[in-house]
Amino acid sequence: MRMSQLLMPTLRETPAEAEIVSHQLLLRAGYIRRSSAGIYHYLPLAHRVLQKIMAIVREEMNKAGGQEILMPIVQPAELWQESGRWQVYGDELFRLKDRHDRDFCLSPTHEEIVTDLVRSTVRSYRDLPLSVYQIANKYRDERRPRFGLMRGREFIMKDQYSFDRDEAGLDQAYQTMYEAYKRVFTRCGLTFRPVEADAGAIGGAGGTHEFMVLAESGEASLVYCDACDYAANVEKAECQAPALAENVTEFPLEKKSTPGQKTIEQVAAFLAVAPATTIKTLVYRADDQLVMVLVRGDRELNEIKLGNLLGCLELRMATDVECQEAQLGPVGFLGPIGVQAVSIYADQEVMALTDAVVGANETDMHWVHVLPGRDFSVTAVADLRMIEVGEPCPACGAPLQAARGIEVGQVFKLGTKYSKALGCTYLDEKGQENPMVMGCYGIGVSRTMAATVEQNYDEHGIIWPLAIAPFGVVVVPVSNKDEGQMAAAQEIYEQLKLSGWDVLLDDRAERPGVKFKDADLIGIPLRVTVGNKLASDGVVELKVRKTGEQFLLQREEVLSKINALRQQLAPTE
Amino acid sequence: MRMSQLLMPTLRETPAEAEIVSHQLLLRAGYIRRSSAGIYHYLPLAHRVLQKIMAIVREEMNKAGGQEILMPIVQPAELWQESGRWQVYGDELFRLKDRHDRDFCLSPTHEEIVTDLVRSTVRSYRDLPLSVYQIANKYRDERRPRFGLMRGREFIMKDQYSFDRDEAGLDQAYQTMYEAYKRVFTRCGLTFRPVEADAGAIGGAGGTHEFMVLAESGEASLVYCDACDYAANVEKAECQAPALAENVTEFPLEKKSTPGQKTIEQVAAFLAVAPATTIKTLVYRADDQLVMVLVRGDRELNEIKLGNLLGCLELRMATDVECQEAQLGPVGFLGPIGVQAVSIYADQEVMALTDAVVGANETDMHWVHVLPGRDFSVTAVADLRMIEVGEPCPACGAPLQAARGIEVGQVFKLGTKYSKALGCTYLDEKGQENPMVMGCYGIGVSRTMAATVEQNYDEHGIIWPLAIAPFGVVVVPVSNKDEGQMAAAQEIYEQLKLSGWDVLLDDRAERPGVKFKDADLIGIPLRVTVGNKLASDGVVELKVRKTGEQFLLQREEVLSKINALRQQLAPTE
């Protein structure tokens, strides 16, 4: 492609509304344009990146036995009513009516409609397993669309659904997809980790991994192990059970005055004990019940774990008024001793303490020398806290590392949630009717483009991995008035095209500085510069965007050098 | 692909709701499934056809200088208000509100949004010409969705928009697209004609061609010339001006009683004259005015031509009451003689009559020996009638043929309609601001799939042209219990795959009759049957779906024969 003909409206300034790097750079480099909040145009450069990501996705999904289809974006409300999600989905669902006043929505996801499709087309165990996928627009009416393509209202996803006879089939489908996803993101040239994640409210059979592109700007907090493959969302990461002390020296329970000392830090300092020997008492409202939750003073409660333990739909901290109404002690001095009115849940570490401090349910008073079990008992003990960096890996015991990640894919065991709700069954060998066992698997295609930028940029612009770069090479004649340079550039351009490269020829009447800056900004992996040295020494310059390496090459060497670099720049699996 | 793993839910019965062949066959052969009225799933076979059509479209559009982008489907109302179409579009526009109560629509077409994109990204004459396209879903809330993919509410289109400095640029862009469209449909293997069509109300600069796939079920009526390239929608086709008679023998005007004779046939028979010498008088309501229209008794009025002449927005036949109120004669006996109250428009043939019959504006009375010009005068004379088969071609004079067609593409000169409405301007060499001159170009991708079926089928099912068949070859082992047959079938399958063919292996445990029927139904161009003759004579059978030709081949000959047929089955340009 000739750059003079390319719609590439670069911007000199970073647009003020763009908060994160990918949003800034994709706007500045002319990849995207905003149409309305959270809704974007993909311009030619972006379209090329998307097409390359999609091609990799297609290849790997087909290889993994997926069959590509296209399902409607405009979906009838009836199906969502059948699954119960028409009500549950809330404001994020774009809803509309047709001219006959029938209700529809713009699909945020396709579980209902694919289940409807399969129940009406598949009847026999002989037709299973089945895995279908599509690459299509998805819609989510975000309250506050932001971060460019990261949290848009209209976005492109690959979504896939597997249908199996039983759990064992689902396990196999899940594993196949897990491996295929690893190949997709590896081939895209990304540094990523599949992490154990929480199945949340969607989960049927449970079991889910998120594929996280590692980047400092990531919204997700992860821990991972360098010694083994373990990685998990902090929300999900299991904490090891603490060793229980043997030969405990018991001290008698004692109430102490702690005037005005409310926070763990204050109390620990005032009583001259380590925060790790104090107990933090929290009160939550789980659906319509209050519960008391205990974690060690130096730890943080993991609300996801608590919610899963309680199996509640809604969970939030109780207000001071709610605590008062339940006749719990004053906030800042709450504690479990003597409490009967509410259930008490303790993190497993709390029960390993032998000489602890906890609020006494009286203003300005704490208990010391508390021995859990002796001084209070609890409804249940569980892993309820956030894991921390340096803690032992649950798989191998090595110290965990922390990272931030951007979720670009998720694999998910749905089980029979939708097949039961919508009556998607098959007849087995004995003629018995069974619900199909389902999995679902998503890749955020437009999000992957943005996540790639978050992970691959410098102060000059984007640095695309070769596999998904809009063009692999840009050929820049320093002066487009120099006929020799232009002819050589043109020749190199044609030669590279012929050998299968996506090449851009910067044939614009611009100063060389502008051309170099634009090449860096739009992030083309390789740049061939045809300048004065061509006439003097017969050489051109080759520069690698990512490493900054430069090579002076005889004109005839360019193709072979670039083909050699292709190997070098390809991702290693 | 192995057929045992393919989601291909064929139906034994023709679904009752399907009225036309493509709808019936695409349902029966497991290509599509209805989700809601006018909204379909595209199953794997259909997806493969769509992908092949899209690949051809992409190649040709890129070759013609188009740049692929993706624009939003959910579009803000503001842009449609700016162009004025928010009000005009009516019930066909799917409208919705977001959570903040802002108005949006689902795009039926992208003139507004592409003009918005270009006005915000292109400023200079140096960036023109520009041509961008996308392949994406479109939405139209049809009152009565029907005919399967032919008139759906959600469908796939390639839409393209060109931006030029001036009319000459547009002319060139238009011609480039016209040629590219011819290549697209030729490569798809379709019999089609580009026809001159009416620009209607959208038209700015005017000038449009529709690309019609010829098929008896087509909604459009065409005329075309075998002697030259001329073809037109009947609505548009120009009628040649009649020769005016010389040396006219004038007869005096005479009123005759024609009791109860109202229709042309009745009057002509009663008066023993040819219908071609009578004048049909019609009254229309054009916006809020009544007009009288005259065509020869044996001809049909072309309302499109009349509407264009009058430049009105709404046009319909006047009611009897409206005629009475305007004090026009009784319906059945209407005529132009003596009429002053309304304007009179005559088809050019009417003015060539020299001894005509026309209603006398009195019950049961007609004038005879009417000489137009002498006995009545008109506001304007124009080509106002439908053309008929056998009339001379306006280009070369040879007799015109008639055909029916399905519109699969349209190229259109928009001119400055949208660029002026939305302020999409560029600065020319002198720094002057000018509106860009636009064209738009659509291909109905999903419609092309259906139109192909309308043109290519027999009583056994679909007959895909090779270029867009979901698979080029199906290999059918007659008995999947015969190990020799299965091994040979498998080998042929792998061999064909390796040499680049899309192949289907019918590895299902079905009777041969079922396999053959399915292969015919889904329309695979070539079938290789591996049966008993393999063991006895070492031969397999190759059958061409379209022609029914059969070849007995040595197993080793299969690949070379099939490769040879590829040439034969390829479209000739």
Tab-separated table of C-alpha atoms in Angstrom, chain B residues 231-377:
chain	number	residue	atom	x	y	z
B	231	ALA	CA	-30.028	-3.409	-20.034
B	232	ALA	CA	-32.369	-1.518	-17.780
B	233	ASN	CA	-34.930	-1.897	-15.109
B	234	VAL	CA	-38.289	-1.530	-16.871
B	235	GLU	CA	-38.975	1.362	-14.553
B	236	LYS	CA	-36.018	3.149	-16.019
B	237	ALA	CA	-35.841	1.874	-19.602
B	238	GLU	CA	-36.315	4.706	-22.068
B	239	CYS	CA	-38.896	4.315	-24.802
B	240	GLN	CA	-37.996	5.574	-28.222
B	241	ALA	CA	-39.925	8.541	-29.443
B	242	PRO	CA	-42.498	7.487	-32.056
B	243	ALA	CA	-42.269	8.707	-35.581
B	244	LEU	CA	-44.738	11.499	-36.173
B	245	ALA	CA	-47.122	10.835	-39.041
B	246	GLU	CA	-46.749	12.960	-42.121
B	247	ASN	CA	-49.609	14.064	-44.318
B	248	VAL	CA	-52.210	13.482	-41.658
B	249	THR	CA	-55.773	13.071	-42.887
B	250	GLU	CA	-57.861	15.023	-40.397
B	251	PHE	CA	-61.359	13.923	-39.465
B	252	PRO	CA	-63.729	16.189	-37.612
B	253	LEU	CA	-64.059	15.517	-33.887
B	254	GLU	CA	-67.205	13.575	-33.104
B	255	LYS	CA	-68.877	12.514	-29.871
B	256	LYS	CA	-70.220	8.961	-29.746
B	257	SER	CA	-72.417	7.132	-27.348
B	258	THR	CA	-70.598	4.220	-25.723
B	259	PRO	CA	-73.118	2.963	-23.184
B	260	GLY	CA	-71.506	1.060	-20.321
B	261	GLN	CA	-68.160	0.786	-22.185
B	262	LYS	CA	-65.533	1.812	-19.660
B	263	THR	CA	-62.358	-0.148	-20.239
B	264	ILE	CA	-60.062	0.312	-23.186
B	265	GLU	CA	-60.907	-3.200	-24.380
B	266	GLN	CA	-64.637	-2.521	-24.208
B	267	VAL	CA	-64.440	0.825	-25.943
B	268	ALA	CA	-62.092	-0.384	-28.692
B	269	ALA	CA	-64.294	-3.419	-29.380
B	270	PHE	CA	-67.475	-1.359	-29.298
B	271	LEU	CA	-66.077	1.261	-31.689
B	272	ALA	CA	-64.191	-1.352	-33.751
B	273	VAL	CA	-60.859	0.444	-33.465
B	274	ALA	CA	-57.462	-0.836	-32.330
B	275	PRO	CA	-56.632	-0.210	-28.639
B	276	ALA	CA	-53.443	1.418	-29.914
B	277	THR	CA	-55.558	4.246	-31.307
B	278	THR	CA	-57.302	4.974	-28.009
B	279	ILE	CA	-56.044	7.248	-25.236
B	280	LYS	CA	-56.089	6.090	-21.616
B	281	THR	CA	-56.789	8.968	-19.242
B	282	LEU	CA	-55.591	8.597	-15.647
B	283	VAL	CA	-55.799	10.967	-12.708
B	284	TYR	CA	-53.041	10.974	-10.087
B	285	ARG	CA	-52.536	12.777	-6.860
B	286	ALA	CA	-48.974	14.173	-6.783
B	287	ASP	CA	-48.296	15.505	-3.272
B	288	ASP	CA	-51.400	17.734	-2.873
B	289	GLN	CA	-52.284	18.347	-6.512
B	290	LEU	CA	-54.302	16.335	-8.988
B	291	VAL	CA	-52.839	15.797	-12.444
B	292	MET	CA	-54.219	14.145	-15.549
B	293	VAL	CA	-51.983	11.676	-17.392
B	294	LEU	CA	-52.467	10.283	-20.895
B	295	VAL	CA	-50.959	7.124	-22.362
B	296	ARG	CA	-51.929	5.135	-25.385
B	297	GLY	CA	-54.700	2.631	-24.620
B	298	ASP	CA	-52.464	-0.390	-25.196
B	299	ARG	CA	-49.652	0.902	-22.961
B	300	GLU	CA	-48.990	1.008	-19.247
B	301	LEU	CA	-48.113	4.132	-17.346
B	302	ASN	CA	-44.680	4.089	-15.661
B	303	GLU	CA	-45.252	5.769	-12.323
B	304	ILE	CA	-41.528	6.181	-11.696
B	305	LYS	CA	-41.158	8.243	-14.857
B	306	LEU	CA	-44.210	10.294	-13.963
B	307	GLY	CA	-42.900	10.891	-10.424
B	308	ASN	CA	-39.519	11.989	-11.745
B	309	LEU	CA	-41.166	14.358	-14.229
B	310	LEU	CA	-43.321	15.914	-11.529
B	311	GLY	CA	-40.564	15.903	-8.887
B	312	CYS	CA	-43.098	14.996	-6.240
B	313	LEU	CA	-42.499	13.100	-2.996
B	314	GLU	CA	-45.758	11.173	-2.965
B	315	LEU	CA	-47.689	9.861	-5.930
B	316	ARG	CA	-50.817	7.747	-6.074
B	317	MET	CA	-53.911	7.309	-8.190
B	318	ALA	CA	-56.641	9.751	-7.311
B	319	THR	CA	-59.794	8.327	-5.785
B	320	ASP	CA	-63.169	8.619	-7.510
B	321	VAL	CA	-64.194	11.124	-4.867
B	322	GLU	CA	-61.154	13.280	-5.527
B	323	CYS	CA	-61.943	13.237	-9.256
B	324	GLN	CA	-65.532	14.290	-8.552
B	325	GLU	CA	-64.421	17.076	-6.210
B	326	ALA	CA	-62.132	18.390	-8.939
B	327	GLN	CA	-65.153	18.298	-11.285
B	328	LEU	CA	-63.449	15.885	-13.641
B	329	GLY	CA	-65.598	13.595	-15.692
B	330	PRO	CA	-66.911	10.257	-14.445
B	331	VAL	CA	-64.251	7.567	-14.108
B	332	GLY	CA	-64.353	5.340	-17.178
B	333	PHE	CA	-65.181	8.285	-19.388
B	334	LEU	CA	-62.412	10.697	-18.474
B	335	GLY	CA	-60.641	12.679	-21.146
B	336	PRO	CA	-58.480	15.772	-21.670
B	337	ILE	CA	-60.724	17.690	-24.036
B	338	GLY	CA	-61.986	20.857	-22.433
B	339	VAL	CA	-60.229	20.261	-19.127
B	340	GLN	CA	-58.778	23.398	-17.526
B	341	ALA	CA	-58.760	22.614	-13.809
B	342	VAL	CA	-55.699	20.345	-13.714
B	343	SER	CA	-52.412	20.009	-15.546
B	344	ILE	CA	-52.292	17.359	-18.259
B	345	TYR	CA	-49.225	15.246	-19.014
B	346	ALA	CA	-49.073	13.095	-22.113
B	347	ASP	CA	-46.796	10.260	-23.066
B	348	GLN	CA	-44.991	11.041	-26.297
B	349	GLU	CA	-46.865	8.288	-28.164
B	350	VAL	CA	-50.187	9.981	-27.448
B	351	MET	CA	-49.119	13.048	-29.372
B	352	ALA	CA	-48.304	10.883	-32.410
B	353	LEU	CA	-51.902	9.668	-32.708
B	354	THR	CA	-53.956	11.216	-35.494
B	355	ASP	CA	-57.348	9.614	-35.190
B	356	ALA	CA	-57.866	8.661	-31.576
B	357	VAL	CA	-60.619	7.804	-29.128
B	358	VAL	CA	-60.809	9.376	-25.699
B	359	GLY	CA	-63.427	9.752	-22.919
B	360	ALA	CA	-65.724	12.760	-23.215
B	361	ASN	CA	-66.098	13.515	-19.491
B	362	GLU	CA	-69.740	12.460	-19.702
B	363	THR	CA	-71.200	9.141	-18.680
B	364	ASP	CA	-71.404	6.717	-21.617
B	365	MET	CA	-69.760	9.131	-24.055
B	366	HIS	CA	-66.414	9.106	-25.932
B	367	TRP	CA	-64.862	11.399	-28.514
B	368	VAL	CA	-63.674	9.835	-31.748
B	369	HIS	CA	-61.431	11.236	-34.538
B	370	VAL	CA	-59.464	13.018	-31.859
B	371	LEU	CA	-56.338	14.815	-33.072
B	372	PRO	CA	-54.095	15.684	-30.121
B	373	GLY	CA	-52.835	19.250	-30.382
B	374	ARG	CA	-55.870	20.219	-32.366
B	375	ASP	CA	-58.497	19.016	-29.915
B	376	PHE	CA	-56.626	19.403	-26.647
B	377	SER	CA	-53.297	20.700	-25.481
